[in-house]
mmCIF file of C-alpha atoms in Angstrom:
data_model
loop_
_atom_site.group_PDB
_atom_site.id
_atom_site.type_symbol
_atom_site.label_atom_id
_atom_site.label_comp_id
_atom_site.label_asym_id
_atom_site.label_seq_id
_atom_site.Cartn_x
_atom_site.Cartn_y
_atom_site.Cartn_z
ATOM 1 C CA UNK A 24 19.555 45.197 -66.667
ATOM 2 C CA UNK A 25 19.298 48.687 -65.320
ATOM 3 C CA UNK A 26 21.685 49.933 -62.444
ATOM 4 C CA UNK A 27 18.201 49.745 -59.929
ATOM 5 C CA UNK A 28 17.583 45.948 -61.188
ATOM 6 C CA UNK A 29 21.025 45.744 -60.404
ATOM 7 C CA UNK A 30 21.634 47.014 -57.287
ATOM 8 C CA UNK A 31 18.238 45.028 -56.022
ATOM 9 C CA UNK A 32 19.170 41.814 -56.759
ATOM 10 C CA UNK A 33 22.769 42.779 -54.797
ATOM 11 C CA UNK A 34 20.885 43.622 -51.922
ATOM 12 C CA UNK A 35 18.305 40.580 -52.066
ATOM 13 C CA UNK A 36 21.676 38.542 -52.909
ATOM 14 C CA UNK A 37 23.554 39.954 -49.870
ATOM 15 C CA UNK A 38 20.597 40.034 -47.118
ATOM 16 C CA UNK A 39 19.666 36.545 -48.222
ATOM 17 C CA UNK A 40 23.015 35.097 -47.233
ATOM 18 C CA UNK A 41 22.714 35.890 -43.414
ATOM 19 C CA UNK A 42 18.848 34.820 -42.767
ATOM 20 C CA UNK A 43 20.065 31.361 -44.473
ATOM 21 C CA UNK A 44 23.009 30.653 -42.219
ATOM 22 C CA UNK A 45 20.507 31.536 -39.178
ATOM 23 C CA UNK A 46 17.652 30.167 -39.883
ATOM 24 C CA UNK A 47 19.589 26.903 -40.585
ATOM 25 C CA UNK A 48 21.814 27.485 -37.219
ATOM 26 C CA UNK A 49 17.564 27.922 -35.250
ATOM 27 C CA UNK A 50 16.609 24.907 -36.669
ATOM 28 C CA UNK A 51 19.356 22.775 -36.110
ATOM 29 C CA UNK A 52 19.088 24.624 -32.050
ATOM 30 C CA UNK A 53 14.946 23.774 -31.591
ATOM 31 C CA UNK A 54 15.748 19.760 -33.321
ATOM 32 C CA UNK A 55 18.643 19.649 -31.112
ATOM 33 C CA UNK A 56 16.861 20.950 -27.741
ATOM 34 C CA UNK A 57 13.415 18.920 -28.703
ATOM 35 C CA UNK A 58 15.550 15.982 -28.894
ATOM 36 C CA UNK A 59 17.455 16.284 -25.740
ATOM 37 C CA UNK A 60 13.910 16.729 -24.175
ATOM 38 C CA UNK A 61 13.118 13.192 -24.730
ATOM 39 C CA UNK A 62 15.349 11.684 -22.928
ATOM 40 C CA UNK A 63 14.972 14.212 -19.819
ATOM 41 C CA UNK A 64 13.285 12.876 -16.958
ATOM 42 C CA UNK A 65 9.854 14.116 -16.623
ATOM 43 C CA UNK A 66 9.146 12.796 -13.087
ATOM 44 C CA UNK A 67 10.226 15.985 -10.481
#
């Protein structure tokens, strides 16, 4: 593997990490607010 190859897949390794952790920590935020949104009362 060349030093380019190599320093790409660092870089894909390293920015991969982050956008992981928050797209898992977005998901588990809408699931969480779109369930406490059932049980709110819709009458006003």
């Amino acid at each position: 593997m060349s030093t380019l190859e190599s320093v790409i897949w660092h870089v894909l390794g390293y920015a991969a990490m982050p956008v992981i952790i928050l797209s898992g920590f977005a998901a588990v935020a809408i699931v969480s607010l779109w369930f406490l949104s059932l049980g709110k009362d819709k009458e006003v």
